[in-house]
Each structure stands twice: as structure tokens, then as C-alpha cells.
Short mmCIF file of C-alpha atoms and ligand atoms in Angstrom, two decimals:
data_model
loop_
_atom_site.label_atom_id
_atom_site.label_comp_id
_atom_site.label_asym_id
_atom_site.label_seq_id
_atom_site.Cartn_x
_atom_site.Cartn_y
_atom_site.Cartn_z
CA MET A 1 76.10 37.14 -63.76
CA SER A 2 79.22 38.31 -65.43
CA LYS A 3 81.58 36.10 -67.40
CA HIS A 4 85.13 35.40 -66.14
CA ALA A 5 88.01 35.16 -68.38
CA LEU A 6 91.58 34.32 -67.57
CA ILE A 7 94.27 35.52 -69.82
CA THR A 8 98.04 34.18 -69.50
CA GLY A 9 100.38 36.70 -71.28
CA ILE A 10 97.96 39.60 -70.33
CA THR A 11 101.23 41.92 -70.29
CA GLY A 12 101.83 40.98 -74.07
CA GLN A 13 100.52 42.81 -77.17
CA ASP A 14 97.57 40.39 -77.49
CA GLY A 15 96.89 40.28 -73.65
CA ALA A 16 96.18 44.07 -73.88
CA TYR A 17 93.94 44.01 -76.56
CA LEU A 18 92.14 41.16 -75.53
CA SER A 19 91.77 42.55 -72.07
CA ARG A 20 90.02 45.71 -73.50
CA LEU A 21 87.64 43.74 -75.73
CA LEU A 22 86.54 41.37 -72.89
CA LEU A 23 86.10 44.53 -70.55
CA GLU A 24 83.96 45.96 -73.13
CA LYS A 25 81.62 42.98 -73.45
CA GLY A 26 81.21 43.00 -69.42
CA TYR A 27 83.47 40.36 -68.68
CA GLU A 28 85.64 40.20 -65.44
CA VAL A 29 88.99 39.63 -66.62
CA HIS A 30 91.82 38.28 -64.60
CA GLY A 31 95.53 37.74 -65.74
CA LEU A 32 98.57 35.78 -65.12
CA LEU A 33 101.25 38.15 -63.79
CA ALA A 34 104.61 36.36 -64.32
CA ARG A 35 106.30 39.19 -62.52
CA ARG A 36 109.39 39.58 -64.89
CA GLY A 37 111.10 43.08 -65.87
CA SER A 38 110.28 46.14 -65.05
CA ASP A 39 106.97 48.06 -66.04
CA THR A 40 105.40 45.12 -67.58
CA LEU A 41 101.78 46.72 -67.35
CA TRP A 42 102.68 49.44 -69.93
CA ARG A 43 100.41 48.14 -72.67
CA LEU A 44 97.52 47.76 -70.44
CA ARG A 45 98.18 51.47 -69.24
CA GLU A 46 98.43 52.93 -72.70
CA LEU A 47 94.81 51.21 -73.50
CA GLY A 48 93.39 52.49 -70.13
CA VAL A 49 92.55 49.24 -68.50
CA GLU A 50 95.39 48.67 -66.04
CA ASN A 51 93.27 49.21 -63.38
CA GLU A 52 90.39 47.18 -64.47
CA VAL A 53 91.85 43.92 -64.71
CA ARG A 54 92.84 41.75 -61.74
CA MET A 55 96.22 39.86 -61.63
CA VAL A 56 97.22 36.53 -60.21
CA ASP A 57 100.87 35.83 -59.45
CA GLY A 58 101.91 32.68 -61.79
CA ASP A 59 104.00 31.11 -64.45
CA LEU A 60 103.31 28.72 -67.17
CA THR A 61 106.15 26.57 -66.07
CA ASP A 62 104.44 26.17 -62.64
CA LEU A 63 101.32 24.02 -62.58
CA SER A 64 100.44 24.67 -59.32
CA SER A 65 100.38 28.58 -59.77
CA LEU A 66 97.76 27.45 -62.92
CA ILE A 67 95.42 25.49 -60.73
CA ARG A 68 95.40 28.49 -58.19
CA ALA A 69 94.68 31.06 -61.14
CA MET A 70 91.64 28.92 -62.24
CA GLN A 71 90.49 28.59 -58.81
CA ALA A 72 91.03 32.23 -58.04
CA SER A 73 89.53 33.64 -61.27
CA GLN A 74 86.43 31.44 -61.60
CA ALA A 75 87.29 31.46 -65.14
CA THR A 76 84.90 30.22 -67.77
CA GLU A 77 86.93 31.32 -70.60
CA VAL A 78 91.04 30.76 -70.65
CA TYR A 79 92.94 32.38 -73.25
CA ASN A 80 96.73 31.01 -73.16
CA LEU A 81 98.47 33.65 -74.97
CA GLY A 82 101.87 33.51 -72.71
CA ALA A 83 104.85 32.54 -74.60
CA GLN A 84 108.50 33.42 -75.41
CA SER A 85 107.37 34.52 -78.55
CA PHE A 86 110.30 36.12 -80.40
CA VAL A 87 111.42 33.61 -83.01
CA GLY A 88 115.10 34.72 -82.98
CA THR A 89 115.69 33.88 -79.31
CA SER A 90 114.33 30.48 -79.53
CA TRP A 91 117.66 29.23 -81.33
CA GLN A 92 119.42 30.72 -78.03
CA GLN A 93 116.91 29.41 -75.61
CA PRO A 94 115.57 26.55 -77.16
CA VAL A 95 114.65 24.43 -73.84
CA LEU A 96 113.16 27.68 -72.09
CA THR A 97 110.84 28.18 -75.41
CA ALA A 98 109.78 24.28 -75.15
CA GLN A 99 109.14 24.70 -71.53
CA VAL A 100 107.14 27.83 -71.48
CA ASP A 101 105.45 27.53 -75.15
CA GLY A 102 104.96 23.60 -75.50
CA VAL A 103 104.80 22.34 -72.00
CA GLY A 104 103.36 25.44 -70.55
CA ALA A 105 100.46 24.88 -72.93
CA ILE A 106 99.78 21.56 -71.51
CA ASN A 107 100.07 22.90 -67.97
CA VAL A 108 97.50 25.25 -68.71
CA LEU A 109 95.35 22.64 -70.16
CA GLU A 110 95.78 20.38 -66.99
CA ALA A 111 94.62 23.09 -64.67
CA VAL A 112 91.41 23.49 -66.79
CA ARG A 113 90.84 19.89 -66.66
CA ILE A 114 91.50 19.60 -62.99
CA VAL A 115 89.55 22.75 -61.92
CA ASN A 116 86.92 23.32 -64.36
CA PRO A 117 86.59 21.12 -67.60
CA GLU A 118 83.62 23.18 -68.55
CA ALA A 119 85.68 26.22 -69.14
CA ARG A 120 86.61 26.98 -72.94
CA PHE A 121 90.21 26.98 -73.80
CA TYR A 122 92.01 29.22 -76.50
CA GLN A 123 95.60 28.27 -77.66
CA ALA A 124 97.73 30.87 -79.51
CA SER A 125 98.99 28.74 -82.22
CA THR A 126 100.89 30.25 -85.20
CA SER A 127 101.96 30.57 -88.57
CA GLU A 128 105.34 30.02 -87.67
CA MET A 129 103.95 26.01 -87.81
CA PHE A 130 103.78 26.03 -91.44
CA GLY A 131 107.22 27.20 -91.58
CA LEU A 132 108.73 25.93 -94.81
CA ILE A 133 105.28 26.06 -96.51
CA GLN A 134 103.69 23.21 -97.96
CA ALA A 135 101.02 24.73 -99.75
CA GLN A 136 101.03 28.27 -101.38
CA LYS A 137 98.19 29.31 -99.44
CA GLN A 138 97.93 27.95 -95.66
CA ASP A 139 95.00 27.10 -94.23
CA GLU A 140 93.97 24.46 -91.48
CA LYS A 141 94.40 21.33 -93.78
CA THR A 142 98.23 22.26 -94.82
CA PRO A 143 100.75 20.16 -93.33
CA PHE A 144 103.24 21.81 -90.99
CA TYR A 145 106.77 22.02 -91.33
CA PRO A 146 108.34 24.35 -88.26
CA ARG A 147 111.53 26.03 -88.78
CA SER A 148 112.71 27.31 -85.65
CA PRO A 149 112.57 25.90 -82.21
CA TYR A 150 109.57 28.34 -81.34
CA GLY A 151 107.80 26.75 -84.12
CA VAL A 152 108.38 23.32 -82.74
CA ALA A 153 107.27 24.23 -79.24
CA LYS A 154 104.20 25.72 -80.61
CA LEU A 155 103.45 22.81 -82.68
CA MET A 156 103.34 20.56 -79.30
CA ALA A 157 101.08 23.02 -77.89
CA HIS A 158 98.82 22.96 -81.12
CA TRP A 159 98.40 19.11 -81.15
CA ALA A 160 97.86 19.11 -77.32
CA THR A 161 94.82 21.59 -77.65
CA VAL A 162 93.53 19.02 -80.41
CA ASN A 163 94.44 15.89 -78.08
CA TYR A 164 92.70 17.22 -74.96
CA ARG A 165 89.56 18.26 -77.13
CA GLU A 166 89.36 14.84 -78.49
CA SER A 167 90.51 12.59 -75.60
CA HIS A 168 89.01 14.68 -72.68
CA GLY A 169 86.13 16.43 -74.46
CA LEU A 170 87.44 20.18 -73.61
CA HIS A 171 85.98 22.99 -75.47
CA ALA A 172 89.65 23.69 -76.93
CA SER A 173 90.33 25.84 -79.62
CA SER A 174 93.30 26.80 -81.53
CA GLY A 175 94.00 29.88 -83.45
CA ILE A 176 96.42 29.65 -86.14
CA LEU A 177 97.27 33.39 -86.42
CA PHE A 178 99.58 34.88 -88.70
CA ASN A 179 101.91 37.67 -87.95
CA HIS A 180 99.68 40.81 -86.02
CA GLU A 181 101.22 43.82 -85.23
CA SER A 182 100.24 47.36 -83.38
CA PRO A 183 101.81 50.16 -81.61
CA LEU A 184 102.23 47.74 -78.60
CA ARG A 185 104.48 45.70 -80.38
CA GLY A 186 107.73 44.66 -78.91
CA LEU A 187 110.86 46.70 -80.37
CA GLU A 188 112.32 43.10 -81.17
CA PHE A 189 109.76 42.08 -84.03
CA VAL A 190 110.60 43.64 -87.55
CA THR A 191 107.37 45.88 -87.68
CA ARG A 192 108.21 47.81 -84.83
CA LYS A 193 111.74 47.91 -85.34
CA VAL A 194 111.07 49.44 -88.44
CA THR A 195 108.50 52.03 -87.44
CA ASP A 196 110.52 53.14 -84.21
CA GLY A 197 113.74 53.35 -86.39
CA VAL A 198 111.82 55.46 -89.08
CA ALA A 199 110.46 57.76 -86.22
CA ARG A 200 114.07 58.02 -84.78
CA ILE A 201 115.58 59.00 -88.17
CA LYS A 202 112.84 61.41 -89.06
CA LEU A 203 113.22 63.11 -85.34
CA GLY A 204 117.04 63.17 -86.23
CA LEU A 205 117.55 60.58 -83.31
CA ALA A 206 119.33 58.32 -85.46
CA LYS A 207 120.89 57.90 -89.10
CA GLU A 208 120.31 54.27 -90.60
CA LEU A 209 118.30 51.22 -89.95
CA ARG A 210 120.08 47.87 -89.87
CA LEU A 211 117.88 44.93 -90.69
CA GLY A 212 118.32 41.07 -91.66
CA ASN A 213 116.56 39.21 -94.23
CA ILE A 214 114.23 42.05 -96.15
CA ASP A 215 113.18 39.56 -98.79
CA ALA A 216 111.08 37.61 -96.30
CA LYS A 217 107.26 37.69 -96.83
CA ARG A 218 104.56 37.98 -94.06
CA ASP A 219 100.95 37.97 -94.25
CA TRP A 220 100.60 41.21 -91.51
CA GLY A 221 97.33 42.26 -89.97
CA PHE A 222 96.42 44.09 -86.83
CA ALA A 223 96.02 42.95 -83.60
CA GLY A 224 93.26 44.70 -82.70
CA ASP A 225 91.02 43.10 -85.29
CA TYR A 226 92.88 39.64 -84.38
CA VAL A 227 92.00 39.25 -80.56
CA GLU A 228 87.92 39.45 -81.86
CA ALA A 229 88.85 36.24 -83.70
CA MET A 230 90.03 34.50 -80.46
CA TRP A 231 86.73 35.78 -78.55
CA LEU A 232 84.57 34.40 -81.61
CA MET A 233 85.98 31.28 -81.54
CA LEU A 234 85.12 30.66 -77.77
CA GLN A 235 81.67 31.56 -78.22
CA GLN A 236 81.08 28.66 -81.05
CA PRO A 237 79.06 25.49 -79.92
CA GLN A 238 81.74 23.45 -81.04
CA ALA A 239 85.53 24.09 -80.38
CA ASP A 240 87.77 23.73 -83.67
CA ASP A 241 90.71 25.18 -85.42
CA TYR A 242 91.03 28.37 -87.43
CA VAL A 243 93.46 30.27 -89.58
CA VAL A 244 93.28 34.05 -88.83
CA ALA A 245 95.03 36.05 -91.61
CA THR A 246 94.49 38.85 -94.06
CA GLY A 247 95.22 36.92 -97.25
CA VAL A 248 97.83 39.09 -98.44
CA THR A 249 101.43 38.68 -98.43
CA THR A 250 104.25 41.71 -98.46
CA SER A 251 108.01 41.72 -98.29
CA VAL A 252 110.02 43.14 -95.36
CA ARG A 253 111.70 45.48 -98.06
CA GLU A 254 107.87 46.81 -99.11
CA MET A 255 106.65 47.41 -95.55
CA VAL A 256 109.85 49.41 -95.15
CA GLU A 257 109.24 51.45 -98.01
CA ILE A 258 105.72 52.12 -96.63
CA ALA A 259 107.17 53.38 -93.34
CA PHE A 260 109.64 55.84 -94.73
CA ARG A 261 107.31 57.07 -97.67
CA HIS A 262 104.84 58.22 -94.59
CA VAL A 263 107.32 60.46 -93.07
CA GLY A 264 108.47 61.69 -96.50
CA LEU A 265 111.98 59.91 -96.51
CA ASP A 266 113.60 57.58 -99.03
CA SER A 267 114.39 53.90 -97.43
CA ARG A 268 117.35 53.83 -99.82
CA ASP A 269 119.18 56.75 -97.86
CA HIS A 270 118.86 55.10 -94.84
CA LEU A 271 118.44 51.15 -94.85
CA ALA A 272 121.44 48.64 -94.44
CA VAL A 273 121.74 44.93 -94.43
CA ASP A 274 123.35 43.44 -91.72
CA PRO A 275 123.71 39.63 -91.65
CA LYS A 276 123.95 39.56 -87.78
CA PHE A 277 120.05 39.64 -88.15
CA PHE A 278 119.88 36.70 -90.19
CA ARG A 279 118.41 33.48 -88.62
CA PRO A 280 119.84 29.98 -88.88
CA ALA A 281 116.91 28.87 -90.70
CA GLU A 282 114.26 31.07 -92.27
CA VAL A 283 110.56 31.26 -93.04
CA ASP A 284 110.76 32.72 -96.43
CA VAL A 285 107.21 33.76 -97.18
CA LEU A 286 103.80 33.21 -95.15
CA LEU A 287 100.39 33.77 -96.86
CA GLY A 288 97.37 32.43 -94.84
CA ASN A 289 93.82 31.69 -96.09
CA PRO A 290 91.30 32.78 -93.47
CA ALA A 291 88.31 31.49 -95.35
CA LYS A 292 86.94 28.98 -92.68
CA ALA A 293 87.32 32.08 -90.14
CA LYS A 294 85.09 34.22 -92.53
CA ALA A 295 82.33 31.52 -93.03
CA LYS A 296 82.16 30.10 -89.58
CA LEU A 297 83.00 33.04 -87.32
CA GLY A 298 81.88 35.87 -89.80
CA TRP A 299 85.41 37.53 -88.92
CA ALA A 300 87.46 39.60 -91.42
CA PRO A 301 90.17 41.49 -91.15
CA ARG A 302 89.72 45.76 -91.16
CA THR A 303 93.07 46.98 -91.51
CA SER A 304 95.16 47.54 -94.39
CA LEU A 305 99.28 46.97 -94.03
CA GLU A 306 99.43 50.80 -95.12
CA GLN A 307 96.85 51.78 -92.21
CA LEU A 308 98.65 49.51 -89.76
CA VAL A 309 102.25 50.56 -90.32
CA THR A 310 100.96 54.31 -90.74
CA MET A 311 99.40 53.82 -87.41
CA MET A 312 102.73 52.32 -85.76
CA VAL A 313 105.01 55.17 -87.25
CA ASP A 314 102.40 57.87 -85.85
CA ALA A 315 102.26 56.27 -82.35
CA ASP A 316 106.10 56.07 -82.14
CA LEU A 317 106.78 59.62 -83.38
CA ARG A 318 104.16 60.64 -80.69
CA ARG A 319 106.12 58.62 -78.28
CA LEU A 320 109.65 60.00 -78.88
CA ARG A 321 108.57 63.62 -79.22
CA LYS A 322 107.46 63.25 -75.40
P1 LIG B 401 104.17 39.00 -76.63
O1 LIG B 401 103.91 40.51 -76.52
O2 LIG B 401 105.36 38.48 -76.51
O3 LIG B 401 103.64 38.60 -74.95
C1 LIG B 401 103.91 37.47 -74.37
C2 LIG B 401 103.34 37.42 -73.06
O4 LIG B 401 103.85 36.17 -72.26
C3 LIG B 401 103.68 38.37 -72.13
O5 LIG B 401 102.73 39.15 -71.27
C4 LIG B 401 104.82 37.49 -71.62
O6 LIG B 401 104.98 38.14 -70.21
C5 LIG B 401 104.13 36.43 -71.11
N1 LIG B 401 105.02 35.43 -70.86
C6 LIG B 401 106.30 34.86 -71.15
N2 LIG B 401 106.76 33.79 -70.59
C7 LIG B 401 105.96 33.60 -69.68
C8 LIG B 401 106.14 32.63 -68.71
N3 LIG B 401 106.91 31.59 -68.37
N4 LIG B 401 104.90 32.63 -67.75
C9 LIG B 401 103.81 33.45 -67.83
N5 LIG B 401 103.83 34.44 -68.90
C10 LIG B 401 104.69 34.52 -69.69
O7 LIG B 401 103.42 38.15 -77.30
P2 LIG B 401 102.02 38.51 -78.54
O8 LIG B 401 102.45 39.09 -79.81
O9 LIG B 401 101.05 39.11 -77.68
O10 LIG B 401 101.46 37.26 -78.70
C11 LIG B 401 100.42 36.34 -77.86
C12 LIG B 401 100.34 34.84 -78.19
O11 LIG B 401 100.15 34.51 -79.53
C13 LIG B 401 101.95 34.38 -77.80
O12 LIG B 401 101.95 33.08 -77.63
C14 LIG B 401 102.53 34.38 -79.37
O13 LIG B 401 103.54 33.28 -79.44
C15 LIG B 401 101.28 33.89 -80.24
N6 LIG B 401 101.38 34.48 -81.69
C16 LIG B 401 101.84 35.70 -81.90
C17 LIG B 401 101.43 36.19 -83.12
C18 LIG B 401 101.74 37.75 -83.56
O14 LIG B 401 102.16 37.78 -84.70
N7 LIG B 401 101.91 38.70 -82.58
C19 LIG B 401 101.18 35.33 -84.13
C20 LIG B 401 100.77 34.04 -83.82
C21 LIG B 401 100.79 33.58 -82.58
P3 LIG B 401 106.07 39.58 -69.76
O15 LIG B 401 105.46 40.63 -69.88
O16 LIG B 401 106.56 39.47 -68.16
O17 LIG B 401 107.16 39.22 -70.74
O1 LIG B 402 110.24 38.53 -88.39
C1 LIG B 402 112.48 39.36 -90.98
C2 LIG B 402 112.70 37.93 -90.09
O2 LIG B 402 110.57 38.81 -85.66
C3 LIG B 402 109.56 38.71 -89.57
C4 LIG B 402 105.88 36.40 -83.77
O3 LIG B 402 104.89 37.03 -83.10
O4 LIG B 402 105.10 36.21 -85.95
C5 LIG B 402 106.26 36.51 -85.38
O5 LIG B 402 107.38 35.85 -85.81
C6 LIG B 402 110.56 38.52 -90.71
C7 LIG B 402 111.36 37.28 -90.47
O6 LIG B 402 108.37 37.86 -86.64
C8 LIG B 402 114.82 41.77 -89.26
O7 LIG B 402 113.82 37.35 -90.45
C9 LIG B 402 114.52 41.01 -91.26
O8 LIG B 402 111.42 36.63 -91.75
O9 LIG B 402 108.78 40.35 -86.93
P1 LIG B 402 109.59 38.82 -87.11
P2 LIG B 402 108.39 36.45 -86.90
O10 LIG B 402 109.61 35.59 -86.98
O11 LIG B 402 107.59 36.17 -88.34
C10 LIG B 402 104.71 34.72 -85.77
C11 LIG B 402 103.61 34.58 -86.38
C12 LIG B 402 104.82 34.66 -84.40
O12 LIG B 402 103.89 33.46 -83.69
C13 LIG B 402 106.02 34.71 -83.32
O13 LIG B 402 105.32 34.85 -82.15
O14 LIG B 402 111.40 39.66 -90.89
N1 LIG B 402 113.34 40.37 -90.41
N2 LIG B 402 115.37 41.98 -90.43
C14 LIG B 402 113.90 40.92 -88.99
N3 LIG B 402 113.26 40.23 -88.19
C15 LIG B 402 113.38 40.92 -86.99
N4 LIG B 402 112.91 40.63 -85.88
N5 LIG B 402 114.50 41.57 -86.90
C16 LIG B 402 115.08 42.24 -87.87
O15 LIG B 402 116.06 43.09 -87.99
#
């Protein structure tokens, strides 16, 4: 009998890669479709799986729709990837972010508990919870100190996951994933803003690239590698929490230089810093220690930042040439 998965946030970057991975493994894949905006299926289409997944209408803020999604999908694995995931917006929409990213996760946990408490649950936790870092290299034992409404909401969801595991015995795991990117990344995030901007400049469609804090450092990996860690967590006999990262940190400035270099341009000729993109509170540096994921899940990242940025610039050049 085939395994059934339910993915919230199936139209997002990770939802698309995870759908493809689970379909390859023979799963019947169901997704919660919030029906917001037009052409939300473009990522699934780019990966060639748009017609392979089954959609259930619903929203993370509507518990009744989640209960129906659990019933309709008969899911034995539930991946909660849905979120208002852009940190910058979370200062403009803190209540919505708390409702979707925080309470939304509790809604999914409740739906699992009510409909099928044997189902395994994955929570998309984040390195943003470390915020003002309390250790040079962050792992599962590092104390949290969120710096944005997004980080605060995600921390609520993270502890709810731990709590449902400890109080209701759910197989509920939390992946504390560091930044991961791909050609399917939203244009508002810095890597894709850079690769799209560099491609436009190369093709003569733009002249400059305006960014905020280019001294910020992130531990960037490839989304295609990271969804494998999500799946591995739900295959373990015991649910647990895992840091998923590369163990390498790079500044935005250096990432920008890699992108420009790839198309034979010098970033100094095109880059402008614009305070408009600064945040009310910044996460200056993130650097993860994925040792536990390596030891217990046998997971390791396969894509370097250079390979990732190159892949993204090439994809944006192809799109813009079309
Ligand atoms: P993403 O591309 O922004 O996707 C977010 C998804 O959530 C979209 O499918 C979106 O639907 C859906 N969504 C938003 N509000 C919803 C609501 N009220 N009800 C139901 N669905 C809703 O995010 P991602 O990069 O794939 O990340 C996946 C998850 O991992 C997110 O929870 C994110 O916070 C977390 N995370 C991401 C990273 C990273 O670096 N990418 C790192 C750590 C954790 P629409 O298409 O309709 O907008
Ligand atoms: O910013 C700086 C910005 O928006 C990265 C989400 O997936 O990862 C992501 O959150 C850094 C920050 O990602 C611009 O200030 C400079 O220091 O790409 P970002 P993020 O905030 O790290 C975590 C793990 C998540 O969980 C989130 O969901 O880059 N930066 N100039 C800029 N950032 C943006 N967006 N735009 C700029 O112009």
C-alpha cells in the first residue's frame, strides 16, 4: 500500500522539492492549497509534478479545513511547511505572522491528534529562532533568542511540536533548518533578488542592484538537499529535533561577488546599499552545526554555495531570455 503525505505550503519552494522527492519514493502526495494569489502552482510546474499532486483547499488559520485535509488525504506523514516566511514582512504583519506561523502549527498538530494521532509530523523550524546568537556555532542545545516577529512565531510552533511529542506522544519532529535556496526561491529573499538582479544587469535590462545590510552572514544550502533531511526525520523510530545546515557561513557581500563573477562582471560597478532594506533588528550571523543530522540521519549537504549561486544565476538568465 502506498504511503500518503500531506504537505502544507506545497506551493512554496520547499513544498515543490519535497513533493518531487516523495513522488519519486512512491508516495501519494496531497497538498493544502490556500488559493491566494495567481499562478501559485508555478514551482510544481517547473519541477514537472503539478499534475501528480492532489490538492485539498484549506488554510492554516482554519482548523476545520485542516481536519478535512487530514481526513481526505488519509495522511500518515504530515509536513507543516506553510508559513508567512519572509522575515522583513513580519514587522509589517506581526499578528498575521503569529496566527499563520505560530497558531497555524498548533492547528495542524490538533488536526493530527484528532484525526490520526499515529501520523508522523514534521515542523519547519528555523535558524531565525537563534537570532542574537548565544553560541558561535548553533546546534540543538543552543538557547534561542529570536529577533523578529517571524522568529517569535516560529519559536511558538517549535515548542508546541516538542510539547505535543511529550504530552500526547505524537511522533512530532522539528527540523531547525538554516537558510536554503534554489532557483525556485521567492524574489523577495536576498539570494534570488541577487541572482535575478545580476541576470538582468548581464542582459542589459537593469543597471544596478540595491540591497540592505550586506555585512550579514548566513549559512546557505540548497533546498533540494534539505528536503531529504525532512523526510529522513520522519523515518526514524523516535521523533526528535535536528539542526540542518552546511557548517559554512558567508556574507551577503561575498555571495553577491560570486554571482557577478559568474557572468564576468564586477559587483563594485553595480551594487548600491539602500537603508530602505535594513531591518528594525538584524540577525548578524548564523552558522549551524549539523553533526547530529549527520550522525543520526546520515544526512549531509551536497551543494556548495558557489554551485548554488551559479545554478540560480543560470536559471534566471534562462527565464529572462525567454
Ligand atoms: P515559501 O516559499 O515562502 O512557502 C510558504 C508556503 O506557505 C506557500 O506555499 C504559501 O502559499 C503557504 N502559506 C502561506 N500562508 C498560508 C496560510 N495561511 N495557509 C496555508 N498555507 C499558507 O517558504 P519555503 O522557503 O518553502 O519554506 C518552507 C517552510 O520552511 C516555511 O515554514 C519557512 O518558514 C520554513 N523555513 C524556511 C527556510 C528557508 O531558508 N527557505 C529556513 C528555515 C525554515 P502561497 O503559495 O499561497 O503563498
Ligand atoms: O535575508 C540581508 C538581510 O530575506 C538574509 C527565510 O527563508 O531564512 C530566511 O530568512 C540576509 C538578512 O533571509 C537584503 O538583512 C541584505 O540579514 O534572504 P533573507 P532571512 O531573513 O535570513 C530563514 C532561515 C527563514 O526561516 C526565513 O523563512 O540578507 N539582506 N539586503 C537582504 N535581505 C533581503 N531580503 N533583501 C535585501 O535587499
